[in-house]
Short mmCIF file of C-alpha atoms and ligand atoms in Angstrom, two decimals:
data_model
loop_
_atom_site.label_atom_id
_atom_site.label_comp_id
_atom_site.label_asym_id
_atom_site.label_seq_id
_atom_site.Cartn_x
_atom_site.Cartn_y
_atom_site.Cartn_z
CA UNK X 815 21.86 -23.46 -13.20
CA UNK X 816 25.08 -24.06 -11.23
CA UNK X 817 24.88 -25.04 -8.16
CA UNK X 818 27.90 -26.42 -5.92
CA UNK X 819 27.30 -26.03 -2.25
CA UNK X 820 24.86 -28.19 -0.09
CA UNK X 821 23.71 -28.23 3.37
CA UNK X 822 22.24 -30.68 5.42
CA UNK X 823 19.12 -29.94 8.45
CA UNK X 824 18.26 -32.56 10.25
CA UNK X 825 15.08 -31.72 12.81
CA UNK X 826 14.77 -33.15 16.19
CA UNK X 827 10.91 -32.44 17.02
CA UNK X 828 10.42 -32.99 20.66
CA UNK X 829 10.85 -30.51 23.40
CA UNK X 830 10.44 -30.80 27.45
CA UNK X 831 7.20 -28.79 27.05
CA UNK X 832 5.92 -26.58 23.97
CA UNK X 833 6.40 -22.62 24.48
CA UNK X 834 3.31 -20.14 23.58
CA UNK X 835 5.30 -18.37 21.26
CA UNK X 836 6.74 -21.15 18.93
CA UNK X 837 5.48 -22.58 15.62
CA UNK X 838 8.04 -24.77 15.07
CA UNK X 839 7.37 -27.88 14.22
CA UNK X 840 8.13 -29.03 18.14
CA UNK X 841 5.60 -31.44 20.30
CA UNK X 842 5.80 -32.06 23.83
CA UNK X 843 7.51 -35.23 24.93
CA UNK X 844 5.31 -37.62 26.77
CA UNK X 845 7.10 -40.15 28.09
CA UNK X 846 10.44 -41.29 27.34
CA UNK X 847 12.70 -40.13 24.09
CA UNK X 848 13.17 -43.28 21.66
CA UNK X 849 16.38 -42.46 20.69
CA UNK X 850 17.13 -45.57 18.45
CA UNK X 851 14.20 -45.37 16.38
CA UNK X 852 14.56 -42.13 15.83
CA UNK X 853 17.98 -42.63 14.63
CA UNK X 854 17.40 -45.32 12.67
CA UNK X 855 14.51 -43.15 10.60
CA UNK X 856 17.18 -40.59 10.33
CA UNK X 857 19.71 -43.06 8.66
CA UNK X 858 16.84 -44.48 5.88
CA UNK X 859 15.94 -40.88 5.27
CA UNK X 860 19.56 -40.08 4.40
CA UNK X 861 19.79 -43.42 2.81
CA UNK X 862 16.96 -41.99 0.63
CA UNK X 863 18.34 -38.88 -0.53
CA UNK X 864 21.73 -40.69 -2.19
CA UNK X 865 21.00 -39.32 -5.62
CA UNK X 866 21.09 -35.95 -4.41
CA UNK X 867 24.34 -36.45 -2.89
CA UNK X 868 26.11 -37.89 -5.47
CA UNK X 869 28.92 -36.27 -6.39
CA UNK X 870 27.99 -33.55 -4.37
CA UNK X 871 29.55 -32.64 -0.67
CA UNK X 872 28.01 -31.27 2.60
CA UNK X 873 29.62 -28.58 3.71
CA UNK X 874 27.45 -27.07 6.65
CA UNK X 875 24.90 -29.40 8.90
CA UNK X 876 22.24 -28.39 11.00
CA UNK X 877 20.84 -30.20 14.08
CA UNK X 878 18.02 -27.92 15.01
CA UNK X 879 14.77 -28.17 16.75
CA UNK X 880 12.57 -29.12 18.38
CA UNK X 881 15.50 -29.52 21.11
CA UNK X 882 17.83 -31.50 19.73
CA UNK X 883 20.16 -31.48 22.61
CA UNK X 884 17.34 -34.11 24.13
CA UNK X 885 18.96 -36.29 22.05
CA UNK X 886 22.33 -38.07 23.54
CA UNK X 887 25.78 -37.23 22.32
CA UNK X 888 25.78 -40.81 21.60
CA UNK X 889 23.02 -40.35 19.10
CA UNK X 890 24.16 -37.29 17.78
CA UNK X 891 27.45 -39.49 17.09
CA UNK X 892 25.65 -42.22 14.80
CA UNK X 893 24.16 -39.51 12.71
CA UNK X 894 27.46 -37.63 12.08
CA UNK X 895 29.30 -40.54 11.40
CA UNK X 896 26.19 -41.97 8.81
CA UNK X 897 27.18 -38.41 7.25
CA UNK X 898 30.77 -38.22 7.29
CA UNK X 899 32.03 -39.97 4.38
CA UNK X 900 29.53 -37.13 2.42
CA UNK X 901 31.03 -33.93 4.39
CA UNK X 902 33.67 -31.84 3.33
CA UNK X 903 37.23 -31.12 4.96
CA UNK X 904 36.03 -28.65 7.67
CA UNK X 905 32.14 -28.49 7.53
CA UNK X 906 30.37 -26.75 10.07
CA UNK X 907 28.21 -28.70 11.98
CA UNK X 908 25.45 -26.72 14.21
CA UNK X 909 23.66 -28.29 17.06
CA UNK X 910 20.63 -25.96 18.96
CA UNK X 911 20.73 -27.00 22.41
CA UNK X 912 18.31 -25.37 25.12
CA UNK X 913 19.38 -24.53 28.75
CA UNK X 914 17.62 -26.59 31.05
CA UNK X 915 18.34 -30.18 29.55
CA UNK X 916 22.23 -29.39 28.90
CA UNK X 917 23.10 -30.77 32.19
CA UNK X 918 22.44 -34.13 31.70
CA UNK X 919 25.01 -34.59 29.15
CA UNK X 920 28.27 -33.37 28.94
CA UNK X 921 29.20 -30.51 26.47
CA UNK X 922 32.88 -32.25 25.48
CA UNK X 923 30.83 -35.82 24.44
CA UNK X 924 28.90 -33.47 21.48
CA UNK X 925 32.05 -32.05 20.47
CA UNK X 926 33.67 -35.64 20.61
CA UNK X 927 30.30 -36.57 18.17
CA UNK X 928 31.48 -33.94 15.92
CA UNK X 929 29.35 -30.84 16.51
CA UNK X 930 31.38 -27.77 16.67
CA UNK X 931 29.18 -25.20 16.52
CA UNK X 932 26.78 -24.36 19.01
CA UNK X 933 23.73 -22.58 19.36
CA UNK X 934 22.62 -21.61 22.60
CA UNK X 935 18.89 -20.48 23.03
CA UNK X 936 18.94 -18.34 25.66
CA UNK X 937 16.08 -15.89 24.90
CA UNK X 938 16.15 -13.27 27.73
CA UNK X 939 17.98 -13.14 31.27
CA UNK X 940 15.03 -12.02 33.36
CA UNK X 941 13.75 -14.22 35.58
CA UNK X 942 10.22 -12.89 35.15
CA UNK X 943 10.29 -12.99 30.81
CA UNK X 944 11.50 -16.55 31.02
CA UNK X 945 8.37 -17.26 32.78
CA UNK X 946 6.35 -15.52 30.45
CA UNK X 947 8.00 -17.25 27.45
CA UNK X 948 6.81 -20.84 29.47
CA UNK X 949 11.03 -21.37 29.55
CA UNK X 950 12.25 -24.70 31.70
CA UNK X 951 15.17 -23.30 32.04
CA UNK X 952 15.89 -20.11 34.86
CA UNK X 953 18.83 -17.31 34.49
CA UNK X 954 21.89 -19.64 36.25
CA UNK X 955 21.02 -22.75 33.68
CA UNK X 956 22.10 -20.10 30.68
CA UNK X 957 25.40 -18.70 32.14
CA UNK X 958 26.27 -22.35 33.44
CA UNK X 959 25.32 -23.85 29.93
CA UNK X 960 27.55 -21.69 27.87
CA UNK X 961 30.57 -21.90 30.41
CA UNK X 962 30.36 -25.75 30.57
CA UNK X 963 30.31 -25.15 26.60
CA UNK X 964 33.12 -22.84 26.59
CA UNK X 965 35.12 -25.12 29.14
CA UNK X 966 34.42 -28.64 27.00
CA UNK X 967 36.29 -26.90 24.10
CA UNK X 968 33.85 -25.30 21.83
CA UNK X 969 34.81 -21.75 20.46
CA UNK X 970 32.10 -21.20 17.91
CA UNK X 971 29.07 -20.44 20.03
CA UNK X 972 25.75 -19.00 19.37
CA UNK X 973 23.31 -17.22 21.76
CA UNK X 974 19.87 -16.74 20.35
CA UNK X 975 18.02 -14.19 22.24
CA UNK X 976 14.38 -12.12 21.80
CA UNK X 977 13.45 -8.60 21.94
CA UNK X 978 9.99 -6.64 21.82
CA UNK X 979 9.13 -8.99 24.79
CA UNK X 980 6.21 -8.48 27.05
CA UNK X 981 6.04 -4.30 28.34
CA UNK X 982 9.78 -4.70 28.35
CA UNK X 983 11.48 -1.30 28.32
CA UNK X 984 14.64 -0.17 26.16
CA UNK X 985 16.88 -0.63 29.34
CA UNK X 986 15.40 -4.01 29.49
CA UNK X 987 16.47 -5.18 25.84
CA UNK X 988 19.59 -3.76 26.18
CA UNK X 989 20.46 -4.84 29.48
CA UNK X 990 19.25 -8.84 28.48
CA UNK X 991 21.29 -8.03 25.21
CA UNK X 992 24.81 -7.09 27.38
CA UNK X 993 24.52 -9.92 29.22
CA UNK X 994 24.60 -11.92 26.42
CA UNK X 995 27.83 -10.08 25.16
CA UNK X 996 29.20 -10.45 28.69
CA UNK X 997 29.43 -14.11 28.35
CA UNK X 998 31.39 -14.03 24.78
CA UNK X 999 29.54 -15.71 22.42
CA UNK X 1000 31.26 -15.50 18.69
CA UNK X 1001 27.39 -15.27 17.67
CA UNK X 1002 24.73 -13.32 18.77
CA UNK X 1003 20.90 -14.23 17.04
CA UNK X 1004 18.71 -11.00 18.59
CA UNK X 1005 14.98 -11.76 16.81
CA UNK X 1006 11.94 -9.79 17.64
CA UNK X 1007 9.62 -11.86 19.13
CA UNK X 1008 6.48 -12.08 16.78
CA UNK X 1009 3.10 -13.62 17.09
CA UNK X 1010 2.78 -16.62 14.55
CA UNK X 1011 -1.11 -17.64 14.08
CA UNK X 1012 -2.32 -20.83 15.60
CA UNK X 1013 0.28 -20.62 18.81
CA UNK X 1014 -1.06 -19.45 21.99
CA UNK X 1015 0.45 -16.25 22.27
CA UNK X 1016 -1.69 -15.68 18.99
CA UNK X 1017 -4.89 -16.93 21.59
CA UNK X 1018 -4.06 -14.47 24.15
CA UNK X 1019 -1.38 -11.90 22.95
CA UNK X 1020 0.75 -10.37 25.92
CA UNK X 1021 1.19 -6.96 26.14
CA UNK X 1022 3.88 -5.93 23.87
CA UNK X 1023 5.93 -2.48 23.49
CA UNK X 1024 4.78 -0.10 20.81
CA UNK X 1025 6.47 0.40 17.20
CA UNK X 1026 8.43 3.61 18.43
CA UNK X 1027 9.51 1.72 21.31
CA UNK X 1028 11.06 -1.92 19.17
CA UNK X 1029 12.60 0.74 16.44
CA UNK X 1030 14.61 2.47 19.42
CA UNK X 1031 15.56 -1.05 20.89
CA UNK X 1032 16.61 -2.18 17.52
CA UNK X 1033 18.92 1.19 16.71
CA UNK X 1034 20.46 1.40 20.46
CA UNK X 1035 20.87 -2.90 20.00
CA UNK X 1036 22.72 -2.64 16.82
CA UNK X 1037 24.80 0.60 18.38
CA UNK X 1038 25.59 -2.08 21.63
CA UNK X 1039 26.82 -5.27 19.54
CA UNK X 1040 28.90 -3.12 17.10
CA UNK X 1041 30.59 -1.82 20.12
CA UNK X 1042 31.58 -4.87 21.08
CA UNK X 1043 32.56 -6.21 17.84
CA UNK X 1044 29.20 -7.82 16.94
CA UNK X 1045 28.85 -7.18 12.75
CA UNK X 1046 25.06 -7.19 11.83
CA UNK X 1047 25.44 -9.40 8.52
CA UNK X 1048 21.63 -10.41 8.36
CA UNK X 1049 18.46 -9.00 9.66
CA UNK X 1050 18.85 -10.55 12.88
CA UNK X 1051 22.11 -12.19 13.05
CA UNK X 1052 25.53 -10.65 14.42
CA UNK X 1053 28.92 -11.96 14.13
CA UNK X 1054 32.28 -12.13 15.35
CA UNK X 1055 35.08 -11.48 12.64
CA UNK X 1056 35.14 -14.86 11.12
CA UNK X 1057 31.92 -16.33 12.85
CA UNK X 1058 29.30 -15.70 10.61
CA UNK X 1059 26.92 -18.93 10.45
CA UNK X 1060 27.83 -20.77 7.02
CA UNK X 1061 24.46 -22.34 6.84
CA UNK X 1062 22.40 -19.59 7.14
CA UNK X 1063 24.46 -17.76 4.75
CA UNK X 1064 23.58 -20.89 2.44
CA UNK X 1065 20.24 -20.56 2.80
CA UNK X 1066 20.37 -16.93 2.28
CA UNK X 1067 22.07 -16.76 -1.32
CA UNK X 1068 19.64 -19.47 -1.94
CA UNK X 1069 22.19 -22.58 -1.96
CA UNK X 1070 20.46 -25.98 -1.83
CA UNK X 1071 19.86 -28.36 0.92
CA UNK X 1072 18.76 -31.70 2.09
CA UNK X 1073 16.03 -31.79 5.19
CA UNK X 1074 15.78 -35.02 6.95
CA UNK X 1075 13.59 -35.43 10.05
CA UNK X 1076 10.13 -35.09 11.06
CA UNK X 1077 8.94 -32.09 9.48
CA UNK X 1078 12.00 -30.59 7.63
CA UNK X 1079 11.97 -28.96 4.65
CA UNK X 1080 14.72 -29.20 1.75
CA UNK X 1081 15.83 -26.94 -1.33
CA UNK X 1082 16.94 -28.57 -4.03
CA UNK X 1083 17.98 -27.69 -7.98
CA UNK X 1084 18.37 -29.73 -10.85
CA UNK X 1085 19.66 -28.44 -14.33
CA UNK X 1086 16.28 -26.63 -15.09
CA UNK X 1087 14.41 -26.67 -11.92
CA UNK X 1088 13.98 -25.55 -8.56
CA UNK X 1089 12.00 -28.18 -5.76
CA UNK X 1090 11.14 -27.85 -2.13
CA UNK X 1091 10.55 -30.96 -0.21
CA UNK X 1092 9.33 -31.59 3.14
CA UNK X 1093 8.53 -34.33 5.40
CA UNK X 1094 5.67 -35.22 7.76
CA UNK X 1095 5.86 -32.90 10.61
CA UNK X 1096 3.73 -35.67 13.24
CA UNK X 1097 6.77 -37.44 14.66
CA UNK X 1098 4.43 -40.49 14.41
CA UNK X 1099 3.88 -40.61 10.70
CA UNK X 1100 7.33 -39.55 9.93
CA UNK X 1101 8.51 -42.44 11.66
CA UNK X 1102 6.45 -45.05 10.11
CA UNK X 1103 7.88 -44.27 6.93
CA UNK X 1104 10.99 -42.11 7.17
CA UNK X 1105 11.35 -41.80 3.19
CA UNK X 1106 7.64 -40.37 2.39
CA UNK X 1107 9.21 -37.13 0.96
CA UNK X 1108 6.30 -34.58 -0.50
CA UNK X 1109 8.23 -32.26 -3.62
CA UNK X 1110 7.10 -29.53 -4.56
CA UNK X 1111 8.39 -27.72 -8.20
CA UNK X 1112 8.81 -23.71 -7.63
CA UNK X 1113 7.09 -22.41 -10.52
CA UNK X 1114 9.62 -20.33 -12.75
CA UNK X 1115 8.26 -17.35 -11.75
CA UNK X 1116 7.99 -17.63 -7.75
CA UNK X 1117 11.61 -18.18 -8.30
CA UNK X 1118 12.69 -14.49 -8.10
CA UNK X 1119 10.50 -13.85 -5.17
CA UNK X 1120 12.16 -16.53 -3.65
CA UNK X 1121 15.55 -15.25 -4.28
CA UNK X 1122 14.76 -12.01 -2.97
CA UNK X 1123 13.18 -13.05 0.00
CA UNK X 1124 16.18 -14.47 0.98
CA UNK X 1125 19.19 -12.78 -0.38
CA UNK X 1126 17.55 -9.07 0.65
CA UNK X 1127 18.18 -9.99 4.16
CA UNK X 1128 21.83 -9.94 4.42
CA UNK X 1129 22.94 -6.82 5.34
CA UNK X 1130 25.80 -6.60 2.31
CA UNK X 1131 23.60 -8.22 0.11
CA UNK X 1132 25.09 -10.80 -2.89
CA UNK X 1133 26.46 -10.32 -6.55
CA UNK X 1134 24.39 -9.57 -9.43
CA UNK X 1135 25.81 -13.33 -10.98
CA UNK X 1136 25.45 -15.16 -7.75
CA UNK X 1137 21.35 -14.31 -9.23
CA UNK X 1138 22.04 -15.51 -12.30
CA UNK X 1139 23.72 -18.83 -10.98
CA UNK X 1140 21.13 -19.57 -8.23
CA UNK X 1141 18.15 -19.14 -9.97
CA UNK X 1142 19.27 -19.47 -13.56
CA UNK X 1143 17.67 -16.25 -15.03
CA UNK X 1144 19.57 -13.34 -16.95
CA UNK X 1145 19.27 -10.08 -15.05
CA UNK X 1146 17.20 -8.22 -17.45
CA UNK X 1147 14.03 -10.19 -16.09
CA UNK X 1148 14.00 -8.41 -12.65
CA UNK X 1149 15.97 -5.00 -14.06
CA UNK X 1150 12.89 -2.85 -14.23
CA UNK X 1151 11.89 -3.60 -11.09
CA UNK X 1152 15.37 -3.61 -9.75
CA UNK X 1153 15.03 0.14 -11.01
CA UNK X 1154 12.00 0.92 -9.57
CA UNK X 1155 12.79 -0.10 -5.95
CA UNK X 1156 16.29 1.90 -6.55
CA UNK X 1157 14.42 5.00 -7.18
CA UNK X 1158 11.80 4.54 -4.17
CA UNK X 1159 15.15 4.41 -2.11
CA UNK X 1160 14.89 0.86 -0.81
CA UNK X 1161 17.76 -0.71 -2.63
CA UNK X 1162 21.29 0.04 -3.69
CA UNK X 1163 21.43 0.59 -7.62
CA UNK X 1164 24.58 -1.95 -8.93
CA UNK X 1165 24.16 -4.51 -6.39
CA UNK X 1166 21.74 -6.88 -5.08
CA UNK X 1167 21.37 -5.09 -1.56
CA UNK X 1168 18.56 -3.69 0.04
CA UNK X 1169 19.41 0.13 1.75
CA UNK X 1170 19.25 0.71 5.30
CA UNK X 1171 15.71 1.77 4.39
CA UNK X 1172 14.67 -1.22 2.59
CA UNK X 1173 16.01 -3.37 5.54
CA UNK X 1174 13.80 -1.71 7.73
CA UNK X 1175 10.76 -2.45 5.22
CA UNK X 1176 12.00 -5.28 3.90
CA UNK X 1177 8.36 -6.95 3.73
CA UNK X 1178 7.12 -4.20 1.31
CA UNK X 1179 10.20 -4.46 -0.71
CA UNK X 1180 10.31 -8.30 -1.52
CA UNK X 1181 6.35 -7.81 -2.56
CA UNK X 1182 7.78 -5.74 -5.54
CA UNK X 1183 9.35 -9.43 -6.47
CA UNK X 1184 6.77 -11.25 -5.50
C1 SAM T 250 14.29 -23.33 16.22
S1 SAM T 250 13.99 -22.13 17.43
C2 SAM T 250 14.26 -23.05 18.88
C3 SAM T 250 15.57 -23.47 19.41
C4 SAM T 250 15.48 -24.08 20.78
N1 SAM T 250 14.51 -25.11 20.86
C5 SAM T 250 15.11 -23.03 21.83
O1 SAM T 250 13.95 -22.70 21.93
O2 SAM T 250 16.01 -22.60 22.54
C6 SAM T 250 15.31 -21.01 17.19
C7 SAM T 250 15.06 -19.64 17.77
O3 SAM T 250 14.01 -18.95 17.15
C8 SAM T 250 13.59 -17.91 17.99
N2 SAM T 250 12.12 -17.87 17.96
C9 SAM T 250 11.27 -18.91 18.07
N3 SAM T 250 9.99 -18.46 18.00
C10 SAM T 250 10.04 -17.12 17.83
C11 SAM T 250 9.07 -16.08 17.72
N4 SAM T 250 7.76 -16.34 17.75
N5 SAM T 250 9.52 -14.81 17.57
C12 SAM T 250 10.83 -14.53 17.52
N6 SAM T 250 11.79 -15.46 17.65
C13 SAM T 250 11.41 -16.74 17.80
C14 SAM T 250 14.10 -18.22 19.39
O4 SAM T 250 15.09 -17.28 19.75
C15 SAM T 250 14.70 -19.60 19.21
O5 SAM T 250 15.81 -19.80 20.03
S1 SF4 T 251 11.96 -25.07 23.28
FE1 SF4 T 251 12.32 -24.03 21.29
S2 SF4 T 251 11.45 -25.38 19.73
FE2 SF4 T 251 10.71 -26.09 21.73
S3 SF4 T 251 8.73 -25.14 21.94
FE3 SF4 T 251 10.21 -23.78 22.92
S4 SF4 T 251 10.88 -22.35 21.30
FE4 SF4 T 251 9.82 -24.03 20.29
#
């Protein structure tokens, strides 16, 4: 297997208060952030993963959450510059930062640190949603948080926003979504909001619109960003000419990356094998030993699932060789079932690529791979 490119996600696992919706690995912060110690994990859990990088580069780095813009542009300095002697010429480096804890640092010190990429998670611009979605932050803290972004300097911006919300209506979802456009992010990340077990949305579901209803929104959204000049490259993501997020795409053709913090998770390949890793999501045991790294080997023949799982998603799809070089296997061991979903209409026949139909049942489709 050939593999080349490599990413790095570091996760920052504490929030202001946990929303009912989320299943990220994110706990409430009680009492005050420990930034030192938490930077100091993050440098011997790099310092761990040395034979991974050598001879290899980062070329994209992700500072996601959690709410990582808790953390200081100070702090977010020490970490890039632990990093930069293994980053390429011009990597992108991502940092999620939520409205409502922006304002106590200043936009220009995280570009100063190196971030210059940001991802802005906005969610919806009614006041009443925001409530429902147990935000900290109201309608004013979004437009004044991408501004003051916009103003320190950073051009590559990110709004991540949710549809399907509670008895929201079509004018609602497309209203929230043009007043994300109106404020000119290069990036717009428009998810459906789903109900993952165990959070407490899953304990007492709100009310949400019917199928007919989230199909429309999702047709009439897609019609709104590409008016605008919003490209739909991924399932959810939308992009600017030129803006498309380089470490998602990794992640979507299946690249390899290092995770470091409490609770990431890492993709790695050596010359015959493919291994996830992940960390200790409890901040608390993570922290008492930052290099306790669990691996798991992908059996050989998850591996396709995996690959599909990932590359179906993007909207143009990949190569037939960027299969063979991600995941080591000729073709001819997914062909027949390559044919198969070809002639049920749910992907295109000479290219990895799943048809408009096979995006919109793109669950059923990767269980042919599965
Ligand atoms: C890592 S999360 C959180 C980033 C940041 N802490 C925030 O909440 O603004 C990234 C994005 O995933 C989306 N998301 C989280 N939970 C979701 C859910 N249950 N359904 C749909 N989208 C979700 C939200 O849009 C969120 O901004
Ligand atoms: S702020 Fe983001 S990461 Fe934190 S609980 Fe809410 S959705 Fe999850």
């Amino acid at each position: 297997m050939l593999v080349s490119s490599l990413s790095l996600y570091a996760h920052f696992p504490w929030c202001v208060k946990k929303c009912p919706y989320c299943d990220f690995n994110s706990h409430p912060l009680t009492g005050s952030l420990d930034e030192n110690a938490y930077l100091e994990a993050l440098a011997v859990d790099l310092g761990a993963t040395s034979h991974v990088l050598e001879g290899r580069q980062i070329d994209t780095v992700f500072l996601g959450g959690g709410t990582p813009s808790l953390f200081s542009p100070d702090a977010m300095a020490r970490l890039i510059e632990a990093l930069t002697m293994h980053l390429t010429n011009a990597p992108e480096i991502t940092m999620e930062a939520n409205p409502g804890t922006t304002e106590h640092h200043d936009f220009a010190g995280y570009l100063a640190a190196g971030v210059n990429r940001l991802s802005i998670g906005a969610q919806s611009f009614d006041p009443a949603q925001l409530k429902r979605l147990g935000r900290i932050h109201d309608v004013g803290d979004i437009s004044r948080a991408v501004s003051a972004a916009q103003l320190a300097g950073f051009d590559n911006l990110n709004i991540d926003l949710m549809y399907g919300l509670s008895d929201q209506t079509l004018e609602a979802a497309l209203g929230d979504l043009q007043r994300a456009i109106d404020l000119g992010p290069t990036h717009i990340s428009w998810y459906q909001l789903t109900i993952e077990p165990k959070t407490e949305f899953a304990r007492r579901p709100p009310p949400l619109p019917d199928e007919a209803t989230i199909a429309t929104m999702e047709l009439a959204g897609r019609d709104l960003m590409a008016q605008h000049g919003y490209d739909r490259y991924e399932i959810s993501a939308y992009a600017r000419t030129g803006a498309r997020c380089r470490h998602n795409l990794n992640y979507w053709t299946f690249g390899d990356y290092i995770g470091i913090g409490a609770g990431a998770h890492g993709k790695l390949t050596n010359a015959h094998q493919v291994v996830r890793t992940h960390k200790p999501r409890q901040p608390r045991l993570y922290l008492r030993d930052p290099t306790h790294t669990i691996e798991q080997y992908i059996d050989p023949n998850a591996i396709v699932g995996e690959f599909m799982m990932n590359a179906l998603r993007l909207v143009d799809g990949v190569d037939r060789e960027e299969f063979q070089r991600r995941t080591g296997l000729a073709w001819s061991t997914v062909a027949t079932t390559w044919a198969l979903t070809s002639d049920l209409g749910l992907t295109e026949p000479d290219r990895i690529a799943a048809t408009a139909l096979g995006l919109q049942h793109l669950d059923t489709l990767v269980q042919h791979f599965l």
